[in-house]
Coordinates of C-alpha atoms in Angstrom, one line a residue:
M191 CA 23.7 -14.2 15.9
S192 CA 23.5 -18.0 15.3
E193 CA 22.9 -19.5 11.9
L194 CA 19.5 -20.8 13.1
E195 CA 18.4 -17.3 14.2
F196 CA 19.6 -15.8 10.8
A197 CA 17.7 -18.5 8.9
L198 CA 14.5 -18.0 11.0
N199 CA 14.5 -14.2 10.4
T200 CA 15.2 -14.7 6.7
F201 CA 12.4 -17.3 6.3
Y202 CA 10.0 -15.0 8.2
L203 CA 10.8 -12.1 5.9
L204 CA 10.3 -14.2 2.8
M205 CA 7.0 -15.6 4.0
S206 CA 5.8 -12.1 4.9
G207 CA 6.9 -10.8 1.5
A208 CA 4.9 -13.6 -0.1
L209 CA 1.8 -12.6 1.8
V210 CA 2.3 -9.0 0.7
M211 CA 2.7 -10.2 -2.9
W212 CA -0.7 -11.8 -2.5
M213 CA -2.0 -8.2 -2.0
A214 CA -1.4 -7.7 -5.8
A215 CA -4.2 -10.3 -6.4
G216 CA -6.4 -8.4 -3.9
F217 CA -5.8 -5.0 -5.6
T218 CA -6.5 -6.6 -9.0
M219 CA -9.8 -8.2 -8.0
L220 CA -10.9 -5.2 -6.0
E221 CA -10.3 -2.8 -9.0
A222 CA -11.7 -5.3 -11.6
G223 CA -14.9 -5.7 -9.6
L224 CA -15.5 -1.9 -9.1
V225 CA -15.0 -0.9 -12.7
R226 CA -17.4 -1.5 -15.6
R227 CA -17.1 -4.8 -17.4
K228 CA -15.6 -3.4 -20.5
N229 CA -12.6 -2.1 -18.6
A230 CA -12.0 -5.2 -16.3
S231 CA -9.5 -6.9 -18.6
T232 CA -7.5 -3.7 -18.9
I233 CA -7.3 -3.4 -15.1
V234 CA -5.9 -6.9 -14.9
T235 CA -3.3 -6.1 -17.5
K236 CA -2.3 -3.0 -15.7
N237 CA -1.8 -4.8 -12.4
F238 CA 0.3 -7.5 -14.0
G239 CA 2.4 -4.9 -15.7
L240 CA 2.9 -2.6 -12.7
F241 CA 4.0 -5.5 -10.5
S242 CA 6.5 -6.7 -13.0
I243 CA 7.8 -3.1 -13.7
A244 CA 8.1 -2.5 -9.9
C245 CA 10.2 -5.7 -9.5
V246 CA 12.6 -4.8 -12.4
M247 CA 13.0 -1.1 -11.6
Y248 CA 13.5 -1.6 -7.9
L249 CA 16.1 -4.3 -8.7
V250 CA 17.9 -2.2 -11.3
C251 CA 18.1 1.1 -9.3
G252 CA 15.4 1.7 -6.8
F253 CA 16.8 -0.4 -3.9
Y254 CA 20.1 1.4 -4.1
I255 CA 18.6 4.8 -4.3
M256 CA 16.5 4.1 -1.3
Y257 CA 19.5 2.7 0.7
P258 CA 22.6 4.6 -0.5
G259 CA 24.6 4.2 2.6
D260 CA 27.7 6.4 2.6
S261 CA 26.9 7.5 -1.0
A262 CA 24.0 9.7 0.2
I263 CA 24.5 13.3 -1.1
S264 CA 22.4 14.8 1.8
S265 CA 19.6 13.9 4.1
L266 CA 17.2 15.1 1.3
I267 CA 19.0 13.7 -1.8
P268 CA 19.9 10.0 -1.5
G269 CA 22.5 9.5 -4.2
F270 CA 23.2 6.0 -5.5
G271 CA 24.5 3.3 -3.3
S272 CA 26.0 0.7 -5.6
T273 CA 26.2 -0.6 -9.1
L274 CA 23.1 -1.9 -10.8
G275 CA 21.3 -4.5 -8.7
L276 CA 21.1 -7.3 -11.3
G277 CA 23.7 -9.3 -9.4
M278 CA 22.7 -8.4 -5.9
G279 CA 22.6 -10.7 -2.9
S280 CA 25.4 -11.2 -0.5
Q281 CA 26.0 -14.9 0.1
D282 CA 27.0 -14.8 3.8
M283 CA 25.6 -13.4 7.1
S284 CA 27.5 -10.1 6.8
Y285 CA 24.4 -8.2 5.6
G286 CA 22.6 -8.2 9.0
S287 CA 20.1 -10.4 10.8
Y288 CA 18.6 -11.7 7.6
S289 CA 19.8 -12.1 4.0
E290 CA 20.1 -9.3 1.5
A291 CA 17.9 -11.0 -1.0
S292 CA 15.1 -11.6 1.5
D293 CA 15.3 -7.9 2.4
F294 CA 15.0 -6.9 -1.2
F295 CA 12.0 -9.3 -1.8
F296 CA 10.2 -7.9 1.2
Q297 CA 10.8 -4.3 0.1
V298 CA 9.9 -4.7 -3.6
V299 CA 6.4 -5.9 -2.9
F300 CA 5.9 -2.6 -0.9
V301 CA 6.9 -0.7 -4.0
A302 CA 4.3 -2.5 -6.1
T303 CA 1.7 -1.7 -3.4
A304 CA 2.3 2.0 -3.8
M305 CA 1.8 1.8 -7.5
S306 CA -1.4 -0.3 -7.1
I307 CA -3.0 2.6 -5.3
V308 CA -2.5 4.7 -8.5
S309 CA -3.9 1.9 -10.6
G310 CA -7.3 2.0 -8.9
A311 CA -7.6 5.8 -8.9
V312 CA -7.0 6.2 -12.6
A313 CA -9.1 3.2 -13.7
E314 CA -11.1 3.6 -16.9
R315 CA -9.2 6.8 -18.0
M316 CA -5.5 6.2 -18.4
K317 CA -4.1 4.3 -21.4
L318 CA -1.8 1.4 -21.0
M319 CA 1.5 2.8 -22.2
P320 CA 1.3 6.1 -20.3
F321 CA 0.4 4.2 -17.2
F322 CA 3.4 1.9 -17.5
F323 CA 5.7 4.8 -18.1
F324 CA 4.4 6.4 -14.9
A325 CA 5.0 3.1 -13.1
I326 CA 8.6 3.1 -14.2
V327 CA 9.1 6.6 -12.8
L328 CA 7.3 6.0 -9.5
T329 CA 8.8 2.6 -8.7
G330 CA 12.3 3.4 -9.9
F331 CA 12.7 6.9 -8.6
I332 CA 9.9 8.6 -6.8
Y333 CA 9.2 5.9 -4.2
P334 CA 12.9 5.2 -3.5
V335 CA 13.7 8.9 -2.9
Q336 CA 10.9 9.5 -0.5
G337 CA 11.5 6.0 1.1
Y338 CA 15.1 7.1 1.7
W339 CA 13.8 10.1 3.7
K340 CA 12.6 7.7 6.4
W341 CA 13.8 4.1 6.0
G342 CA 17.1 5.0 4.3
G343 CA 18.3 7.3 7.1
G344 CA 17.2 10.6 5.5
F345 CA 15.9 13.8 7.0
L346 CA 12.6 12.4 8.3
D347 CA 14.4 9.7 10.1
A348 CA 16.7 12.3 11.7
L349 CA 13.7 14.3 12.8
G350 CA 12.3 11.2 14.6
Y351 CA 9.4 10.5 12.2
A352 CA 8.0 7.1 13.1
D353 CA 6.4 4.9 10.4
F354 CA 6.5 1.2 11.4
A355 CA 5.2 -0.4 8.3
G356 CA 4.7 2.4 5.7
S357 CA 1.5 4.3 6.3
G358 CA 3.3 7.3 5.0
V359 CA 6.2 5.8 3.1
V360 CA 4.0 3.5 1.0
H361 CA 0.4 4.6 1.2
L362 CA 0.9 8.3 1.2
C363 CA 3.3 8.1 -1.7
G364 CA 0.8 6.1 -3.7
A365 CA -2.1 8.4 -2.6
A366 CA -0.3 11.6 -3.5
A367 CA 0.7 10.2 -7.0
A368 CA -2.9 9.0 -7.5
L369 CA -4.4 12.4 -6.5
A370 CA -2.0 14.1 -9.0
A371 CA -3.0 11.7 -11.7
V372 CA -6.7 12.1 -11.1
L373 CA -6.6 15.9 -11.1
I374 CA -4.8 15.8 -14.4
L375 CA -7.0 13.2 -16.0
G376 CA -10.3 14.5 -14.8
P377 CA -13.5 12.4 -14.2
R378 CA -14.8 9.6 -16.2
T379 CA -17.2 10.3 -19.0
G380 CA -20.7 10.2 -17.6
K381 CA -19.7 10.5 -14.0
Y382 CA -21.2 14.0 -13.5
A383 CA -24.5 15.4 -14.9
E384 CA -24.7 18.8 -16.6
D385 CA -25.9 20.3 -13.3
G386 CA -22.7 19.0 -11.6
S387 CA -24.4 16.3 -9.6
S388 CA -22.6 13.0 -9.2
L389 CA -23.9 9.9 -11.0
A390 CA -23.3 6.4 -9.8
I391 CA -21.4 4.1 -12.1
P392 CA -22.0 0.6 -10.7
G393 CA -19.1 -1.9 -10.6
S394 CA -19.1 -5.0 -12.8
N395 CA -18.8 -7.6 -10.0
I396 CA -19.2 -6.6 -6.4
P397 CA -18.5 -10.1 -5.0
I398 CA -15.2 -10.1 -6.7
A399 CA -14.4 -6.7 -5.3
G400 CA -15.3 -8.0 -1.8
L401 CA -13.1 -11.0 -2.2
G402 CA -10.3 -8.7 -3.3
A403 CA -10.7 -6.6 -0.2
L404 CA -10.5 -9.8 2.0
I405 CA -7.3 -10.8 0.2
L406 CA -5.9 -7.4 1.0
W407 CA -6.9 -7.9 4.6
L408 CA -5.0 -11.2 4.7
G409 CA -2.0 -9.8 2.9
W410 CA -1.8 -6.9 5.4
F411 CA -0.7 -9.3 8.1
G412 CA 2.5 -9.8 6.1
F413 CA 2.7 -6.1 5.4
N414 CA 2.6 -5.1 9.1
G415 CA 3.8 -8.2 10.7
G416 CA 6.8 -8.6 8.5
S417 CA 7.9 -5.1 9.3
Q418 CA 9.1 -6.4 12.7
L419 CA 11.9 -7.9 10.6
A420 CA 12.7 -10.5 13.1
V421 CA 11.2 -13.4 15.1
N422 CA 14.4 -14.9 16.6
T423 CA 13.7 -13.7 20.2
A424 CA 10.7 -14.0 22.5
S425 CA 10.2 -10.2 22.5
D426 CA 10.1 -10.2 18.7
A427 CA 7.5 -13.0 18.7
I428 CA 5.4 -11.1 21.3
A429 CA 5.6 -7.9 19.2
V430 CA 4.5 -9.8 16.0
G431 CA 1.5 -11.2 17.9
Q432 CA 0.5 -7.7 19.0
V433 CA 0.9 -6.4 15.4
F434 CA -1.3 -9.1 14.0
L435 CA -4.0 -8.5 16.7
N436 CA -4.0 -4.7 16.1
T437 CA -4.0 -5.0 12.3
N438 CA -7.1 -7.2 12.4
A439 CA -8.8 -5.1 15.1
S440 CA -8.2 -1.9 13.2
A441 CA -9.6 -3.4 9.9
A442 CA -12.7 -4.5 11.8
G443 CA -13.1 -1.1 13.4
G444 CA -12.8 0.5 10.0
V445 CA -15.6 -1.6 8.6
L446 CA -17.9 -0.8 11.5
G447 CA -17.0 2.9 11.5
A448 CA -17.7 3.3 7.8
M449 CA -20.9 1.3 7.9
A450 CA -22.2 3.2 10.9
A451 CA -21.4 6.6 9.3
A452 CA -23.2 5.5 6.1
R453 CA -26.2 4.3 8.0
L454 CA -26.6 7.4 10.0
I455 CA -26.1 9.9 7.1
T456 CA -27.6 8.1 4.1
G457 CA -30.0 5.7 5.9
K458 CA -28.4 2.6 4.2
V459 CA -25.2 0.5 4.3
D460 CA -23.2 0.4 1.1
V461 CA -21.0 -2.6 0.5
T462 CA -18.3 -0.5 -1.3
M463 CA -18.2 1.8 1.8
A464 CA -17.7 -1.3 4.0
I465 CA -14.8 -2.4 1.7
N466 CA -13.2 1.1 1.9
G467 CA -13.7 1.1 5.6
A468 CA -11.7 -2.1 6.0
I469 CA -8.9 -0.6 3.9
A470 CA -9.0 2.7 5.8
G471 CA -8.6 0.8 9.0
L472 CA -5.7 -1.1 7.7
V473 CA -3.9 2.0 6.4
S474 CA -4.6 3.8 9.7
I475 CA -2.9 1.3 11.9
T476 CA 0.0 0.7 9.5
A477 CA 2.0 3.6 10.9
A478 CA 2.2 2.0 14.4
P479 CA 0.6 -1.4 14.7
D480 CA 3.1 -2.4 17.4
T481 CA 2.1 0.3 19.9
P482 CA -1.6 0.4 20.9
T483 CA -3.8 -2.1 22.6
G484 CA -6.4 -4.1 20.7
G485 CA -9.2 -1.8 21.9
L486 CA -7.3 1.4 20.9
A487 CA -6.5 -0.2 17.5
T488 CA -10.2 -0.8 17.0
L489 CA -10.9 2.8 17.8
I490 CA -8.2 4.0 15.4
G491 CA -9.7 1.9 12.6
A492 CA -13.2 3.1 13.4
I493 CA -12.0 6.7 13.1
G494 CA -10.4 5.9 9.8
G495 CA -13.6 4.3 8.6
V496 CA -15.6 7.4 9.5
I497 CA -13.1 9.7 7.8
V498 CA -13.1 7.6 4.6
F499 CA -16.9 7.9 4.4
F500 CA -16.9 11.6 4.6
S501 CA -13.8 12.0 2.4
V502 CA -15.2 9.9 -0.4
T503 CA -18.5 11.6 -0.3
Y504 CA -17.1 15.2 0.0
L505 CA -14.4 14.8 -2.6
D506 CA -16.8 13.3 -5.1
K507 CA -19.6 15.8 -4.7
K508 CA -17.7 19.0 -3.8
F509 CA -14.4 18.8 -5.8
K510 CA -15.5 16.4 -8.5
I511 CA -12.6 14.1 -7.8
D512 CA -13.5 10.8 -9.4
D513 CA -11.9 7.7 -7.8
P514 CA -13.6 4.5 -9.0
V515 CA -12.2 2.4 -6.2
G516 CA -12.4 5.0 -3.4

């Protein structure tokens, strides 16, 4: 590989990571807009804190747990690949087709994304210090261990499990942690009436929430597109173009699917459901944005949008699972 190709791949990974980092702003605005005004500042504080904790914990130990190399204990237990990462960053081209530091930067924003999912689910119930402690555990240990199972060469990778950009590695990790937290914390005060019926708790600023969702949509191009990890050949460039096309198409399909389901079942279109439809479409395509055609990607997103409508409605009313963001 030439120095120019190495530099191109490294720059692409860094710019993709910067786009994904912008998703932190999207999550912050989405969550702040969907909670009550009195809790908005706490949500912003949590998101600043979780992102910073993720950066430090993944640098100190998470990266080396997730990629232990020959130090892996088994395909299930990763081990620890190196010394603390405070001095990481090889200064030559021996790491691979891009620099070690750019790889770390691209990976660490994925870690923060997983924890951001938890932040929205536990909004208005979890105090600041317990939340930050949970962020330390998830970003430093839980995420790296399950990330090793696929991306670090663990047992899921050996079984042939495919996850191009982290639909399972990132989003399922965050979702599982969020579900566990919500079940332990219970619903917000005033969410359910004495007869068990669900009561609406309006968000403080829907336009801000909508803007946050659009920022997430934008950041997802870095999330999925960057996972190609290279643009130094024509085939890589073509693949990245297809990933961008499919990511956008699936998000659009998710919006339309969720809006159509809401209109048919409830007789009206809810803006928060449209927002969740977009995110559902984005998550749905993240597992394999490089494979389908644009039309199929739209269908995948639409199915995700329909599923999220029924899931949010059913989990809220049947199981009393209170997720302020959805």
